[in-house]
Amino acid sequence: LPDGSLKDQINSLADKIQFPLTKLFVVDGSKRSGHSNAYMFGFRRNKRIVLYDTLISQVTEEELCAILGHELGHWARGHTAFNFCFTQAYFGAAFFFFSLCFGSVGLVHAFGFDDSERPVPAIVSLILFFGTLWEPFDKAITFLMTMHSRKCEYEADEYSVKLGFGQQLQSGLCKINIENLGALSPDRLYSTYHYSHPPLTERLSAMMALDSKMK
């Protein structure tokens, strides 16, 4: 990101919350689509922030800082670290239970692989396990993680609002939701199960309620 007002504001925000920002990058996402996004990566004291050029063009500098305040809220509240650890534990558990079923003759025979003279390839056992035995657990865990993700989004919104970006975050989210062709008011049950982010209308209501409490 070139030197200028936006870079100064982002560095000031990082210093305010003690985020160890070392570099700022801009991705030329406009070459592929109009989708806008921002994210961060890095370990310990070496963090980077990446901005899509589409995001920079779609919102004001204050709104962009508000959106970054939301993203930094995930870091401050430990959401990123939790998701990383949970993912490792999930795959560890999945492959542990697969190892218990790997030699199961009944599992492969149930799907027609009953030729005792031809060993069943490991990839076939893997597909059968994850497509049958593990599937109910995966659906349940996915739903719980979706609910957790939605809770994290509200917490990150709250973090940005408490930084003083309430109005800017609301207007910024409205702009990028329109540009990204997001659904403003999807079916409640469908979005609860499938959407990792709450609908925009619900997030705006929560932020306006928080704004009222803070005044």
PDB file of C-alpha atoms in Angstrom:
ATOM      1  CA  LEU A   1       0.000   0.000   0.000  1.00  0.00           C
ATOM      2  CA  PRO A   2       1.545   3.342  -1.002  1.00  0.00           C
ATOM      3  CA  ASP A   3       2.159   6.035   1.570  1.00  0.00           C
ATOM      4  CA  GLY A   4      -0.777   8.326   2.210  1.00  0.00           C
ATOM      5  CA  SER A   5      -3.736   9.094   4.447  1.00  0.00           C
ATOM      6  CA  LEU A   6      -5.183   5.556   4.318  1.00  0.00           C
ATOM      7  CA  LYS A   7      -1.904   3.927   5.289  1.00  0.00           C
ATOM      8  CA  ASP A   8      -1.441   6.379   8.153  1.00  0.00           C
ATOM      9  CA  GLN A   9      -4.958   5.684   9.476  1.00  0.00           C
ATOM     10  CA  ILE A  10      -4.464   1.914   9.332  1.00  0.00           C
ATOM     11  CA  ASN A  11      -1.105   2.139  11.125  1.00  0.00           C
ATOM     12  CA  SER A  12      -2.699   4.386  13.744  1.00  0.00           C
ATOM     13  CA  LEU A  13      -5.504   1.851  14.258  1.00  0.00           C
ATOM     14  CA  ALA A  14      -2.987  -0.994  14.605  1.00  0.00           C
ATOM     15  CA  ASP A  15      -0.978   0.984  17.176  1.00  0.00           C
ATOM     16  CA  LYS A  16      -4.141   1.824  19.122  1.00  0.00           C
ATOM     17  CA  ILE A  17      -5.037  -1.847  19.670  1.00  0.00           C
ATOM     18  CA  GLN A  18      -1.394  -3.043  19.786  1.00  0.00           C
ATOM     19  CA  PHE A  19      -1.710  -5.138  16.646  1.00  0.00           C
ATOM     20  CA  PRO A  20       1.853  -6.023  15.485  1.00  0.00           C
ATOM     21  CA  LEU A  21       1.414  -4.839  11.897  1.00  0.00           C
ATOM     22  CA  THR A  22       4.574  -5.053   9.777  1.00  0.00           C
ATOM     23  CA  LYS A  23       3.333  -4.758   6.178  1.00  0.00           C
ATOM     24  CA  LEU A  24       0.282  -3.644   4.180  1.00  0.00           C
ATOM     25  CA  PHE A  25      -0.515  -5.178   0.797  1.00  0.00           C
ATOM     26  CA  VAL A  26      -3.046  -4.471  -1.953  1.00  0.00           C
ATOM     27  CA  VAL A  27      -4.420  -7.326  -4.106  1.00  0.00           C
ATOM     28  CA  ASP A  28      -5.575  -6.519  -7.644  1.00  0.00           C
ATOM     29  CA  GLY A  29      -8.822  -8.436  -7.222  1.00  0.00           C
ATOM     30  CA  SER A  30     -10.552  -6.239  -9.802  1.00  0.00           C
ATOM     31  CA  LYS A  31      -8.814  -8.235 -12.564  1.00  0.00           C
ATOM     32  CA  ARG A  32     -10.905 -11.258 -11.602  1.00  0.00           C
ATOM     33  CA  SER A  33     -14.176  -9.874 -10.221  1.00  0.00           C
ATOM     34  CA  GLY A  34     -15.798  -7.009  -8.350  1.00  0.00           C
ATOM     35  CA  HIS A  35     -15.729  -8.963  -5.077  1.00  0.00           C
ATOM     36  CA  SER A  36     -14.162  -7.018  -2.203  1.00  0.00           C
ATOM     37  CA  ASN A  37     -12.391  -8.354   0.847  1.00  0.00           C
ATOM     38  CA  ALA A  38      -9.699  -7.743   3.448  1.00  0.00           C
ATOM     39  CA  TYR A  39      -7.782 -10.230   5.567  1.00  0.00           C
ATOM     40  CA  MET A  40      -4.701 -10.599   7.727  1.00  0.00           C
ATOM     41  CA  PHE A  41      -2.074 -13.287   8.153  1.00  0.00           C
ATOM     42  CA  GLY A  42       1.188 -13.954   9.959  1.00  0.00           C
ATOM     43  CA  PHE A  43       2.446 -15.398  13.220  1.00  0.00           C
ATOM     44  CA  ARG A  44       3.269 -13.752  16.528  1.00  0.00           C
ATOM     45  CA  ARG A  45       4.888 -10.293  16.055  1.00  0.00           C
ATOM     46  CA  ASN A  46       4.946 -10.433  12.251  1.00  0.00           C
ATOM     47  CA  LYS A  47       1.439  -9.643  10.988  1.00  0.00           C
ATOM     48  CA  ARG A  48       0.334  -8.436   7.567  1.00  0.00           C
ATOM     49  CA  ILE A  49      -2.914  -6.960   6.302  1.00  0.00           C
ATOM     50  CA  VAL A  50      -4.129  -7.470   2.732  1.00  0.00           C
ATOM     51  CA  LEU A  51      -6.700  -5.204   1.080  1.00  0.00           C
ATOM     52  CA  TYR A  52      -8.502  -5.833  -2.204  1.00  0.00           C
ATOM     53  CA  ASP A  53      -8.276  -2.877  -4.573  1.00  0.00           C
ATOM     54  CA  THR A  54     -12.028  -3.267  -5.082  1.00  0.00           C
ATOM     55  CA  LEU A  55     -12.597  -2.615  -1.376  1.00  0.00           C
ATOM     56  CA  ILE A  56     -10.489   0.532  -1.487  1.00  0.00           C
ATOM     57  CA  SER A  57     -12.523   1.858  -4.415  1.00  0.00           C
ATOM     58  CA  GLN A  58     -15.938   0.942  -2.974  1.00  0.00           C
ATOM     59  CA  VAL A  59     -15.751   2.561   0.472  1.00  0.00           C
ATOM     60  CA  THR A  60     -14.322   5.670   2.100  1.00  0.00           C
ATOM     61  CA  GLU A  61     -11.107   5.561   4.124  1.00  0.00           C
ATOM     62  CA  GLU A  62     -13.067   5.806   7.388  1.00  0.00           C
ATOM     63  CA  GLU A  63     -15.365   2.962   6.337  1.00  0.00           C
ATOM     64  CA  LEU A  64     -12.372   0.850   5.335  1.00  0.00           C
ATOM     65  CA  CYS A  65     -10.820   1.392   8.778  1.00  0.00           C
ATOM     66  CA  ALA A  66     -14.135   0.365  10.334  1.00  0.00           C
ATOM     67  CA  ILE A  67     -14.152  -2.848   8.282  1.00  0.00           C
ATOM     68  CA  LEU A  68     -10.552  -3.494   9.335  1.00  0.00           C
ATOM     69  CA  GLY A  69     -11.643  -2.874  12.918  1.00  0.00           C
ATOM     70  CA  HIS A  70     -14.058  -5.767  12.446  1.00  0.00           C
ATOM     71  CA  GLU A  71     -11.331  -8.022  11.022  1.00  0.00           C
ATOM     72  CA  LEU A  72      -8.947  -7.060  13.815  1.00  0.00           C
ATOM     73  CA  GLY A  73     -11.734  -7.878  16.252  1.00  0.00           C
ATOM     74  CA  HIS A  74     -11.406 -11.515  15.214  1.00  0.00           C
ATOM     75  CA  TRP A  75      -7.732 -11.358  16.165  1.00  0.00           C
ATOM     76  CA  ALA A  76      -8.338  -9.516  19.445  1.00  0.00           C
ATOM     77  CA  ARG A  77     -11.064 -11.932  20.544  1.00  0.00           C
ATOM     78  CA  GLY A  78      -9.002 -15.015  19.688  1.00  0.00           C
ATOM     79  CA  HIS A  79     -11.322 -16.264  16.934  1.00  0.00           C
ATOM     80  CA  THR A  80      -8.500 -16.954  14.490  1.00  0.00           C
ATOM     81  CA  ALA A  81      -6.483 -18.997  16.972  1.00  0.00           C
ATOM     82  CA  PHE A  82      -9.565 -20.968  18.053  1.00  0.00           C
ATOM     83  CA  ASN A  83     -10.538 -21.828  14.476  1.00  0.00           C
ATOM     84  CA  PHE A  84      -6.991 -22.950  13.689  1.00  0.00           C
ATOM     85  CA  CYS A  85      -6.814 -25.224  16.743  1.00  0.00           C
ATOM     86  CA  PHE A  86     -10.317 -26.589  16.165  1.00  0.00           C
ATOM     87  CA  THR A  87      -9.529 -27.441  12.539  1.00  0.00           C
ATOM     88  CA  GLN A  88      -6.441 -29.398  13.582  1.00  0.00           C
ATOM     89  CA  ALA A  89      -8.417 -31.256  16.252  1.00  0.00           C
ATOM     90  CA  TYR A  90     -11.260 -31.990  13.815  1.00  0.00           C
ATOM     91  CA  PHE A  91      -9.027 -33.576  11.186  1.00  0.00           C
ATOM     92  CA  GLY A  92      -7.059 -35.413  13.856  1.00  0.00           C
ATOM     93  CA  ALA A  93     -10.275 -36.943  15.250  1.00  0.00           C
ATOM     94  CA  ALA A  94     -11.603 -37.742  11.771  1.00  0.00           C
ATOM     95  CA  PHE A  95      -8.505 -39.659  10.715  1.00  0.00           C
ATOM     96  CA  PHE A  96      -8.233 -41.362  14.104  1.00  0.00           C
ATOM     97  CA  PHE A  97     -11.729 -42.828  13.700  1.00  0.00           C
ATOM     98  CA  PHE A  98     -10.940 -43.661  10.080  1.00  0.00           C
ATOM     99  CA  SER A  99      -7.945 -45.668  11.282  1.00  0.00           C
ATOM    100  CA  LEU A 100     -10.292 -47.687  13.502  1.00  0.00           C
ATOM    101  CA  CYS A 101     -12.525 -48.491  10.528  1.00  0.00           C
ATOM    102  CA  PHE A 102      -9.809 -48.917   7.907  1.00  0.00           C
ATOM    103  CA  GLY A 103      -9.624 -52.688   8.268  1.00  0.00           C
ATOM    104  CA  SER A 104     -13.395 -53.189   8.535  1.00  0.00           C
ATOM    105  CA  VAL A 105     -14.451 -55.945   6.145  1.00  0.00           C
ATOM    106  CA  GLY A 106     -18.131 -55.285   6.784  1.00  0.00           C
ATOM    107  CA  LEU A 107     -17.919 -51.670   5.606  1.00  0.00           C
ATOM    108  CA  VAL A 108     -16.470 -52.456   2.189  1.00  0.00           C
ATOM    109  CA  HIS A 109     -18.574 -55.597   1.732  1.00  0.00           C
ATOM    110  CA  ALA A 110     -21.740 -53.540   2.315  1.00  0.00           C
ATOM    111  CA  PHE A 111     -20.902 -51.567  -0.814  1.00  0.00           C
ATOM    112  CA  GLY A 112     -20.135 -54.544  -3.025  1.00  0.00           C
ATOM    113  CA  PHE A 113     -16.388 -54.810  -2.549  1.00  0.00           C
ATOM    114  CA  ASP A 114     -16.582 -58.470  -1.533  1.00  0.00           C
ATOM    115  CA  ASP A 115     -13.848 -60.016  -3.679  1.00  0.00           C
ATOM    116  CA  SER A 116     -11.475 -61.442  -1.096  1.00  0.00           C
ATOM    117  CA  GLU A 117      -8.751 -61.957  -3.717  1.00  0.00           C
ATOM    118  CA  ARG A 118      -8.584 -58.239  -4.585  1.00  0.00           C
ATOM    119  CA  PRO A 119      -7.682 -55.887  -1.710  1.00  0.00           C
ATOM    120  CA  VAL A 120      -9.712 -52.711  -1.490  1.00  0.00           C
ATOM    121  CA  PRO A 121      -7.635 -49.559  -2.220  1.00  0.00           C
ATOM    122  CA  ALA A 122      -7.211 -47.200   0.734  1.00  0.00           C
ATOM    123  CA  ILE A 123      -8.830 -44.358  -1.209  1.00  0.00           C
ATOM    124  CA  VAL A 124     -12.029 -46.412  -1.556  1.00  0.00           C
ATOM    125  CA  SER A 125     -12.153 -47.050   2.197  1.00  0.00           C
ATOM    126  CA  LEU A 126     -11.524 -43.357   2.803  1.00  0.00           C
ATOM    127  CA  ILE A 127     -14.379 -42.279   0.531  1.00  0.00           C
ATOM    128  CA  LEU A 128     -16.770 -44.808   2.063  1.00  0.00           C
ATOM    129  CA  PHE A 129     -15.891 -43.726   5.600  1.00  0.00           C
ATOM    130  CA  PHE A 130     -16.287 -39.999   5.045  1.00  0.00           C
ATOM    131  CA  GLY A 131     -19.342 -40.437   2.836  1.00  0.00           C
ATOM    132  CA  THR A 132     -21.256 -42.710   5.235  1.00  0.00           C
ATOM    133  CA  LEU A 133     -20.069 -43.217   8.827  1.00  0.00           C
ATOM    134  CA  TRP A 134     -18.532 -39.785   9.342  1.00  0.00           C
ATOM    135  CA  GLU A 135     -21.178 -37.813   7.450  1.00  0.00           C
ATOM    136  CA  PRO A 136     -23.732 -37.453  10.318  1.00  0.00           C
ATOM    137  CA  PHE A 137     -21.012 -36.240  12.685  1.00  0.00           C
ATOM    138  CA  ASP A 138     -19.692 -33.867  10.040  1.00  0.00           C
ATOM    139  CA  LYS A 139     -23.134 -32.323   9.494  1.00  0.00           C
ATOM    140  CA  ALA A 140     -23.624 -31.788  13.222  1.00  0.00           C
ATOM    141  CA  ILE A 141     -20.151 -30.317  13.718  1.00  0.00           C
ATOM    142  CA  THR A 142     -20.531 -28.089  10.651  1.00  0.00           C
ATOM    143  CA  PHE A 143     -23.781 -26.686  12.019  1.00  0.00           C
ATOM    144  CA  LEU A 144     -22.225 -26.007  15.429  1.00  0.00           C
ATOM    145  CA  MET A 145     -19.262 -24.272  13.781  1.00  0.00           C
ATOM    146  CA  THR A 146     -21.629 -22.199  11.653  1.00  0.00           C
ATOM    147  CA  MET A 147     -23.397 -21.037  14.813  1.00  0.00           C
ATOM    148  CA  HIS A 148     -20.027 -20.294  16.413  1.00  0.00           C
ATOM    149  CA  SER A 149     -18.937 -18.347  13.323  1.00  0.00           C
ATOM    150  CA  ARG A 150     -22.080 -16.213  13.426  1.00  0.00           C
ATOM    151  CA  LYS A 151     -21.433 -15.464  17.106  1.00  0.00           C
ATOM    152  CA  CYS A 152     -17.878 -14.434  16.243  1.00  0.00           C
ATOM    153  CA  GLU A 153     -19.161 -12.051  13.560  1.00  0.00           C
ATOM    154  CA  TYR A 154     -21.356 -10.274  16.094  1.00  0.00           C
ATOM    155  CA  GLU A 155     -18.421 -10.041  18.512  1.00  0.00           C
ATOM    156  CA  ALA A 156     -16.148  -8.605  15.800  1.00  0.00           C
ATOM    157  CA  ASP A 157     -18.834  -6.070  14.870  1.00  0.00           C
ATOM    158  CA  GLU A 158     -19.102  -5.105  18.534  1.00  0.00           C
ATOM    159  CA  TYR A 159     -15.327  -4.671  18.737  1.00  0.00           C
ATOM    160  CA  SER A 160     -15.302  -2.276  15.786  1.00  0.00           C
ATOM    161  CA  VAL A 161     -18.274  -0.326  17.156  1.00  0.00           C
ATOM    162  CA  LYS A 162     -16.536   0.083  20.512  1.00  0.00           C
ATOM    163  CA  LEU A 163     -13.519   1.491  18.666  1.00  0.00           C
ATOM    164  CA  GLY A 164     -15.828   4.307  17.563  1.00  0.00           C
ATOM    165  CA  PHE A 165     -16.605   3.004  14.059  1.00  0.00           C
ATOM    166  CA  GLY A 166     -20.313   2.254  14.519  1.00  0.00           C
ATOM    167  CA  GLN A 167     -21.735   4.465  11.767  1.00  0.00           C
ATOM    168  CA  GLN A 168     -18.822   3.886   9.396  1.00  0.00           C
ATOM    169  CA  LEU A 169     -19.041   0.098   9.769  1.00  0.00           C
ATOM    170  CA  GLN A 170     -22.768   0.099   9.040  1.00  0.00           C
ATOM    171  CA  SER A 171     -22.455   2.216   5.914  1.00  0.00           C
ATOM    172  CA  GLY A 172     -19.361   0.327   4.740  1.00  0.00           C
ATOM    173  CA  LEU A 173     -21.017  -3.066   5.114  1.00  0.00           C
ATOM    174  CA  CYS A 174     -24.054  -1.818   3.194  1.00  0.00           C
ATOM    175  CA  LYS A 175     -21.859  -0.683   0.307  1.00  0.00           C
ATOM    176  CA  ILE A 176     -19.853  -3.883  -0.030  1.00  0.00           C
ATOM    177  CA  ASN A 177     -22.953  -6.032   0.424  1.00  0.00           C
ATOM    178  CA  ILE A 178     -24.531  -4.267  -2.566  1.00  0.00           C
ATOM    179  CA  GLU A 179     -21.344  -4.538  -4.644  1.00  0.00           C
ATOM    180  CA  ASN A 180     -20.918  -8.236  -3.764  1.00  0.00           C
ATOM    181  CA  LEU A 181     -24.591  -8.928  -4.566  1.00  0.00           C
ATOM    182  CA  GLY A 182     -25.261 -10.232  -1.068  1.00  0.00           C
ATOM    183  CA  ALA A 183     -28.723 -11.340   0.028  1.00  0.00           C
ATOM    184  CA  LEU A 184     -30.183  -8.662   2.286  1.00  0.00           C
ATOM    185  CA  SER A 185     -32.930 -10.730   3.888  1.00  0.00           C
ATOM    186  CA  PRO A 186     -32.632 -14.482   3.191  1.00  0.00           C
ATOM    187  CA  ASP A 187     -34.899 -17.111   4.701  1.00  0.00           C
ATOM    188  CA  ARG A 188     -34.182 -17.279   8.434  1.00  0.00           C
ATOM    189  CA  LEU A 189     -33.928 -21.075   8.732  1.00  0.00           C
ATOM    190  CA  TYR A 190     -31.883 -21.446   5.542  1.00  0.00           C
ATOM    191  CA  SER A 191     -29.406 -18.746   6.562  1.00  0.00           C
ATOM    192  CA  THR A 192     -29.118 -20.146  10.097  1.00  0.00           C
ATOM    193  CA  TYR A 193     -27.950 -23.499   8.745  1.00  0.00           C
ATOM    194  CA  HIS A 194     -25.929 -22.430   5.694  1.00  0.00           C
ATOM    195  CA  TYR A 195     -24.580 -18.904   6.317  1.00  0.00           C
ATOM    196  CA  SER A 196     -21.405 -18.499   8.356  1.00  0.00           C
ATOM    197  CA  HIS A 197     -22.177 -14.753   8.537  1.00  0.00           C
ATOM    198  CA  PRO A 198     -25.487 -13.382   9.856  1.00  0.00           C
ATOM    199  CA  PRO A 199     -27.622 -11.532   7.291  1.00  0.00           C
ATOM    200  CA  LEU A 200     -26.769  -7.847   6.957  1.00  0.00           C
ATOM    201  CA  THR A 201     -30.108  -6.698   8.378  1.00  0.00           C
ATOM    202  CA  GLU A 202     -29.510  -8.659  11.602  1.00  0.00           C
ATOM    203  CA  ARG A 203     -25.974  -7.299  11.953  1.00  0.00           C
ATOM    204  CA  LEU A 204     -27.169  -3.733  11.400  1.00  0.00           C
ATOM    205  CA  SER A 205     -29.894  -4.150  14.034  1.00  0.00           C
ATOM    206  CA  ALA A 206     -27.358  -5.448  16.559  1.00  0.00           C
ATOM    207  CA  MET A 207     -24.969  -2.566  15.852  1.00  0.00           C
ATOM    208  CA  MET A 208     -27.692   0.066  16.122  1.00  0.00           C
ATOM    209  CA  ALA A 209     -28.808  -1.422  19.451  1.00  0.00           C
ATOM    210  CA  LEU A 210     -25.205  -1.323  20.700  1.00  0.00           C
ATOM    211  CA  ASP A 211     -24.804   2.252  19.493  1.00  0.00           C
ATOM    212  CA  SER A 212     -27.909   3.248  21.465  1.00  0.00           C
ATOM    213  CA  LYS A 213     -26.546   1.646  24.643  1.00  0.00           C
ATOM    214  CA  MET A 214     -23.217   3.444  24.296  1.00  0.00           C
ATOM    215  CA  LYS A 215     -24.785   6.897  23.913  1.00  0.00           C
TER     216      LYS A 215
END
